[in-house]
């Protein structure tokens, strides 16, 4: 197990190196001059030249790359051109907000998706299955940003059930402020016993989380359905019937565990997808998170931030995939991690 | 995401005789009758494609597609004159949505073509020659596949500068590795089969083997991948345009229309609703078709 | 009345998109208490389908019972409610399956399912259930029962797995055990051990056994009575020694002739010409063996012979049975 994890991490380093080379090259190849943007539009040539030296852009490319890589490992991820703040610190301050959104969305997807997928598989080809399948294809097909807008139209404008956007209303944050412990509003407010804040933050989370849930929900339903159909057709499930074990236990206890492995794998892939969904969802819901920060940076051509985000997402992707493999191995005793590492 | 659902290789293609074609057509009709959702998907695609092709003929106000301004008509709710309502410049949203259909299909076709042009030769070469060539080529592919495709597109387009063409290029750059990997596994599988071995032993040139034997035999798998990719490409394009990274105003691109509509949609619900419905329909249609085709071509589920 | 199980006029249809066939059209079989009945026939003759029908667990959703009765202790199982049926499965009637590789769930420990079955039917506490499970694992000859219960199926050999399956089937002491080709997937050496075990269950626990096999050698050693199936119907049934000594149905006779014998020298083994065809394809009437039968007449293709007794406890479905011993 440990050997497997180490091996995979080393492999991940290889991928990271590749990604860093690509982003680094692309960032250096672009026509726009970072030094010019660093000092602003009204700077003169001397100031730009000084900035070039300050940013290390006068050095040869390989040396720049080495400096860049060194920085990545020592926590110096560069400085934002737009805000002149250290990139890593800014990323870390926006990360919890996005993670809260993603985790809430994934939770909804799993909690709703698993039962729907199972029902769909058990009632294969019935009207309920057709409906669920359509729903699931709809989930993976719906434009995230549009879903967000439609939810706002219905639940904010028509029904006034949920707020339009942001993580918490200004009133609440002024009247019932919380200390920033983890950056997860729900967790922080619960730990601090601030239920007014918790309630408000939870209300604000509902629509963005539902929007976030659409794609993974569609995927979970599809994966659970297809793996459950395979599993339910297997002899060992029929055998359980011969032993008198009731249908719901055959399906939800004995069948489901077999189907969870493939689902976990695809959920892991979805996590990376969810990271990019934050770009769209946070824009729609004015959610102050990583996605919003990233799209602002990208539009402003703030290349250190763009590179850092690409890097962060890749790291997350690698770690999530590793986690998924470990979870899958825990679900299925036949998989021996160290053998196929 | 479809690594565990790759369709298995098919038997050699039926010769292109008239009987063979008739047989294929019959098979296809049977397939549509069994896979109702795929049939629905295909019908929607055909309808949208017709709308895209004859768009200028059926649009009520073709001038509104791009730069017209009729401020006296601004933000009108749906009516018989403007079925989808009008936008803040008084342009007919039905016209713009129809032109958006046209544009989306153009985007889809260009991106897929470009990805195929890169990915398929790449995969064929990698799979056919094997060995260290294959190893190196596939590692490069994996680097591309190892982070989410939309982020890759966003980064590339951000660095190249936002425009419709750059957006298409960036999406293609994130899609070609899927085709390359698929093509490679097909090439590897088909290479081992008797008729290729026979051709090789008779001294047939590798290029001829690749294009006469391997490529036609993997066509069906590629078609499935295309129909799955098409919807995804359109969705990504709309998303990038929504973020301001793709089509620029006044292009009638679905994502861009919705993006502009954000400023008005709370009081003018129709503005974002209809273009979004079109995106949803298009993407769903391609997914239905792709799912159906995959089930159909996958021998494991074929007889169930 | 000592009859434990009686199946009458059982008809099962299999309906797929492409075709519909009557896969089973069974006259009757019966099983006495403490008796072992062997259901014999070639692949696809409907013996496994018969077994599945008794417990109503078909491998595919396409199979449907369209008529008949399955009387178990006098109650018709086909009319029993699902909850009553679930109370019978595993407790009154249990089953051993052909392939021990696929009949155990790979992601659960052996003990998990065993304990669930026991606690479901006996209401025993955890400790007591564990003890019962260990006892039955010991009965089937597995050393270190508590160790086995912590194992996963893939950690056991084929023979061990089939023993586990038998232990699971017998753990609630059912009155009827259905064994569906329990040795087909196993090595020959292990086969005899499993057969010994099933025989032991019959002798020591007084279980009735419905033994399904295509292996006539096994039948001759173990079964009290035999029922020969062909294309979904019973063609001959009777006491094992009697059927072996004096097979009357042409199919049975050909089947027995095909068994190689030590004493005889033959250049090649006799085969039954042709292949079995389910009746629907052949027009739906007449004897289903008629197409391959050396003794068939016009009557055989026009009319379906019913199962009738020739001597007590020896029944055949044939218009032209053999009248002399083999």
XYZ file of N, CA and C in Angstrom, chain C residues 205-296:
276
model
N -28.811 -35.967 7.925
C -29.758 -34.913 8.265
C -31.154 -35.222 7.724
N -31.261 -36.262 6.938
C -32.562 -36.640 6.401
C -33.100 -35.685 5.366
N -32.217 -34.959 4.696
C -32.688 -34.018 3.684
C -33.083 -34.753 2.416
N -34.089 -34.199 1.752
C -34.378 -34.665 0.401
C -33.500 -33.870 -0.545
N -33.050 -34.528 -1.598
C -32.149 -33.840 -2.526
C -32.672 -33.963 -3.957
N -32.762 -32.833 -4.624
C -33.022 -32.846 -6.062
C -31.686 -32.573 -6.722
N -31.132 -33.599 -7.354
C -29.778 -33.513 -7.862
C -29.806 -33.380 -9.375
N -29.293 -32.266 -9.841
C -29.346 -32.008 -11.275
C -27.974 -32.239 -11.891
N -27.920 -33.058 -12.915
C -26.612 -33.364 -13.498
C -26.777 -33.890 -14.917
N -25.690 -33.852 -15.659
C -25.713 -34.538 -16.947
C -24.823 -35.765 -16.880
N -24.317 -36.026 -15.694
C -23.350 -37.104 -15.529
C -24.046 -38.359 -14.997
N -24.255 -39.327 -15.893
C -25.002 -40.518 -15.494
C -24.238 -41.377 -14.503
N -22.920 -41.267 -14.543
C -22.111 -42.045 -13.616
C -22.416 -41.674 -12.181
N -22.512 -40.385 -11.938
C -22.822 -39.902 -10.601
C -24.193 -40.402 -10.177
N -25.148 -40.321 -11.110
C -26.522 -40.686 -10.803
C -26.604 -42.136 -10.339
N -25.928 -43.001 -11.076
C -26.055 -44.427 -10.777
C -25.548 -44.742 -9.370
N -24.574 -43.969 -8.911
C -24.043 -44.239 -7.580
C -24.936 -43.722 -6.469
N -25.580 -42.574 -6.712
C -26.165 -41.868 -5.587
C -27.681 -41.818 -5.538
N -28.320 -41.666 -6.682
C -29.731 -41.301 -6.658
C -30.615 -42.499 -6.365
N -31.723 -42.250 -5.631
C -32.716 -43.289 -5.424
C -33.558 -43.442 -6.682
N -33.930 -42.274 -7.236
C -34.729 -42.316 -8.457
C -34.127 -41.351 -9.465
N -34.546 -41.515 -10.707
C -33.973 -40.705 -11.772
C -35.103 -40.196 -12.664
N -34.971 -38.979 -13.154
C -35.923 -38.455 -14.141
C -35.102 -37.928 -15.308
N -35.378 -38.456 -16.502
C -34.597 -38.062 -17.667
C -35.365 -36.981 -18.430
N -34.668 -35.866 -18.719
C -35.319 -34.776 -19.418
C -34.797 -34.669 -20.833
N -35.713 -34.305 -21.722
C -35.281 -33.992 -23.074
C -36.099 -32.813 -23.590
N -35.413 -31.788 -24.016
C -36.052 -30.604 -24.616
C -37.240 -30.100 -23.810
N -37.037 -29.991 -22.502
C -38.050 -29.363 -21.663
C -39.115 -30.310 -21.127
N -39.028 -31.588 -21.459
C -40.021 -32.531 -20.949
C -39.326 -33.702 -20.262
N -40.104 -34.361 -19.339
C -39.605 -35.593 -18.751
C -39.949 -36.726 -19.725
N -38.938 -37.508 -20.109
C -39.252 -38.603 -21.024
C -39.313 -39.952 -20.301
N -38.602 -40.048 -19.185
C -38.628 -41.317 -18.472
C -38.265 -41.072 -17.022
N -38.970 -41.751 -16.116
C -38.603 -41.616 -14.714
C -38.882 -42.920 -13.976
N -38.025 -43.213 -13.020
C -38.220 -44.458 -12.288
C -37.096 -44.676 -11.303
N -37.112 -45.857 -10.615
C -36.034 -46.161 -9.679
C -34.733 -46.280 -10.471
N -33.652 -45.785 -9.892
C -32.411 -45.690 -10.638
C -31.973 -47.049 -11.194
N -31.980 -48.082 -10.328
C -31.505 -49.387 -10.779
C -32.365 -49.902 -11.923
N -33.679 -49.643 -11.795
C -34.589 -50.140 -12.808
C -34.351 -49.468 -14.164
N -34.214 -48.109 -14.113
C -34.010 -47.388 -15.364
C -32.693 -47.801 -15.999
N -31.672 -47.987 -15.183
C -30.372 -48.375 -15.739
C -30.401 -49.780 -16.316
N -31.140 -50.662 -15.645
C -31.191 -52.043 -16.108
C -32.098 -52.173 -17.339
N -33.177 -51.437 -17.301
C -34.197 -51.603 -18.329
C -34.712 -50.239 -18.816
N -33.867 -49.498 -19.522
C -34.333 -48.209 -20.032
C -35.325 -48.441 -21.165
N -36.489 -47.789 -21.093
C -37.523 -48.080 -22.086
C -37.624 -46.992 -23.146
N -37.338 -45.772 -22.757
C -37.447 -44.686 -23.743
C -36.225 -44.705 -24.664
N -36.443 -44.560 -25.954
C -35.307 -44.607 -26.895
C -34.197 -43.624 -26.531
N -34.589 -42.455 -26.058
C -33.567 -41.458 -25.726
C -32.713 -41.930 -24.557
N -33.371 -42.430 -23.516
C -32.634 -42.918 -22.358
C -31.679 -44.027 -22.758
N -32.193 -44.917 -23.615
C -31.373 -46.050 -24.026
C -30.130 -45.562 -24.780
N -30.346 -44.619 -25.701
C -29.207 -44.088 -26.451
C -28.224 -43.390 -25.514
N -28.782 -42.710 -24.525
C -27.949 -41.991 -23.561
C -27.081 -42.974 -22.782
N -27.688 -44.065 -22.331
C -26.947 -45.051 -21.554
C -25.933 -45.782 -22.413
N -26.284 -45.983 -23.665
C -25.344 -46.654 -24.569
C -24.101 -45.813 -24.815
N -24.276 -44.507 -24.633
C -23.153 -43.625 -24.918
C -22.130 -43.615 -23.794
N -22.472 -44.257 -22.645
C -21.499 -44.298 -21.551
C -20.420 -45.320 -21.874
N -19.167 -44.934 -21.859
C -18.109 -45.905 -22.142
C -18.003 -46.906 -20.998
N -17.742 -48.148 -21.316
C -17.625 -49.163 -20.277
C -16.267 -49.831 -20.324
N -15.796 -50.235 -19.145
C -14.451 -50.810 -19.078
C -14.349 -52.139 -19.797
N -15.382 -52.959 -19.671
C -15.301 -54.313 -20.186
C -15.322 -54.360 -21.705
N -16.018 -53.430 -22.292
C -16.213 -53.478 -23.728
C -15.096 -52.770 -24.468
N -14.778 -53.253 -25.642
C -13.857 -52.514 -26.505
C -14.643 -51.946 -27.667
N -14.612 -50.645 -27.793
C -15.322 -50.038 -28.927
C -14.390 -49.064 -29.617
N -14.451 -49.029 -30.916
C -13.577 -48.120 -31.646
C -13.998 -46.679 -31.447
N -15.302 -46.469 -31.506
C -15.744 -45.107 -31.224
C -17.038 -45.154 -30.450
N -17.257 -44.098 -29.697
C -18.446 -44.061 -28.870
C -19.649 -43.735 -29.746
N -20.771 -44.362 -29.448
C -21.976 -44.033 -30.210
C -22.430 -42.598 -29.904
N -22.982 -41.928 -30.869
C -23.535 -40.595 -30.634
C -25.002 -40.607 -31.023
N -25.745 -39.666 -30.461
C -27.136 -39.518 -30.875
C -27.134 -38.514 -32.018
N -27.624 -38.939 -33.144
C -27.566 -38.070 -34.321
C -28.474 -36.854 -34.153
N -28.078 -35.752 -34.720
C -28.910 -34.541 -34.696
C -28.693 -33.714 -33.450
N -29.437 -32.614 -33.338
C -29.346 -31.774 -32.148
C -30.736 -31.550 -31.579
N -30.759 -31.234 -30.293
C -32.034 -31.002 -29.632
C -32.623 -29.680 -30.092
N -33.926 -29.701 -30.384
C -34.594 -28.481 -30.812
C -35.812 -28.276 -29.923
N -35.960 -27.055 -29.425
C -37.152 -26.795 -28.627
C -38.362 -26.820 -29.543
N -39.493 -27.166 -28.976
C -40.631 -27.528 -29.798
C -41.177 -26.417 -30.690
N -41.150 -25.212 -30.173
C -41.746 -24.116 -30.950
C -41.235 -24.109 -32.384
N -39.929 -24.328 -32.494
C -39.314 -24.275 -33.815
C -39.812 -25.424 -34.691
N -40.120 -26.547 -34.050
C -40.497 -27.723 -34.822
C -41.994 -27.784 -35.094
N -42.697 -26.762 -34.760
C -44.107 -26.743 -35.107
C -45.039 -26.894 -33.922
N -44.496 -27.246 -32.771
C -45.285 -27.198 -31.552
C -46.049 -28.460 -31.223
N -45.968 -29.476 -32.044
C -46.694 -30.679 -31.647
C -45.800 -31.888 -31.806
N -46.270 -32.970 -31.280
C -45.526 -34.203 -31.405
C -44.469 -34.357 -30.342
N -43.800 -35.505 -30.390
C -42.750 -35.801 -29.428
C -41.516 -34.997 -29.810
N -40.899 -34.359 -28.832
C -39.787 -33.483 -29.188
C -38.554 -34.273 -29.609
N -38.520 -35.560 -29.282
C -37.368 -36.371 -29.666
C -37.550 -37.013 -31.043
N -38.742 -36.852 -31.593
C -39.072 -37.585 -32.819
C -38.041 -37.392 -33.927
N -37.544 -36.178 -34.053
C -36.605 -35.883 -35.135
C -35.318 -36.673 -35.059
N -34.939 -37.123 -33.858
C -33.662 -37.823 -33.711
C -33.870 -39.303 -33.383
N -35.112 -39.713 -33.273
C -35.415 -41.031 -32.722
C -35.400 -42.103 -33.809
N -34.669 -43.178 -33.570
C -34.629 -44.260 -34.568
C -35.960 -45.011 -34.654
N -36.805 -44.901 -33.655
C -38.053 -45.669 -33.633
C -39.271 -44.820 -33.970
N -39.038 -43.568 -34.395
C -40.159 -42.655 -34.592
C -41.055 -43.084 -35.731
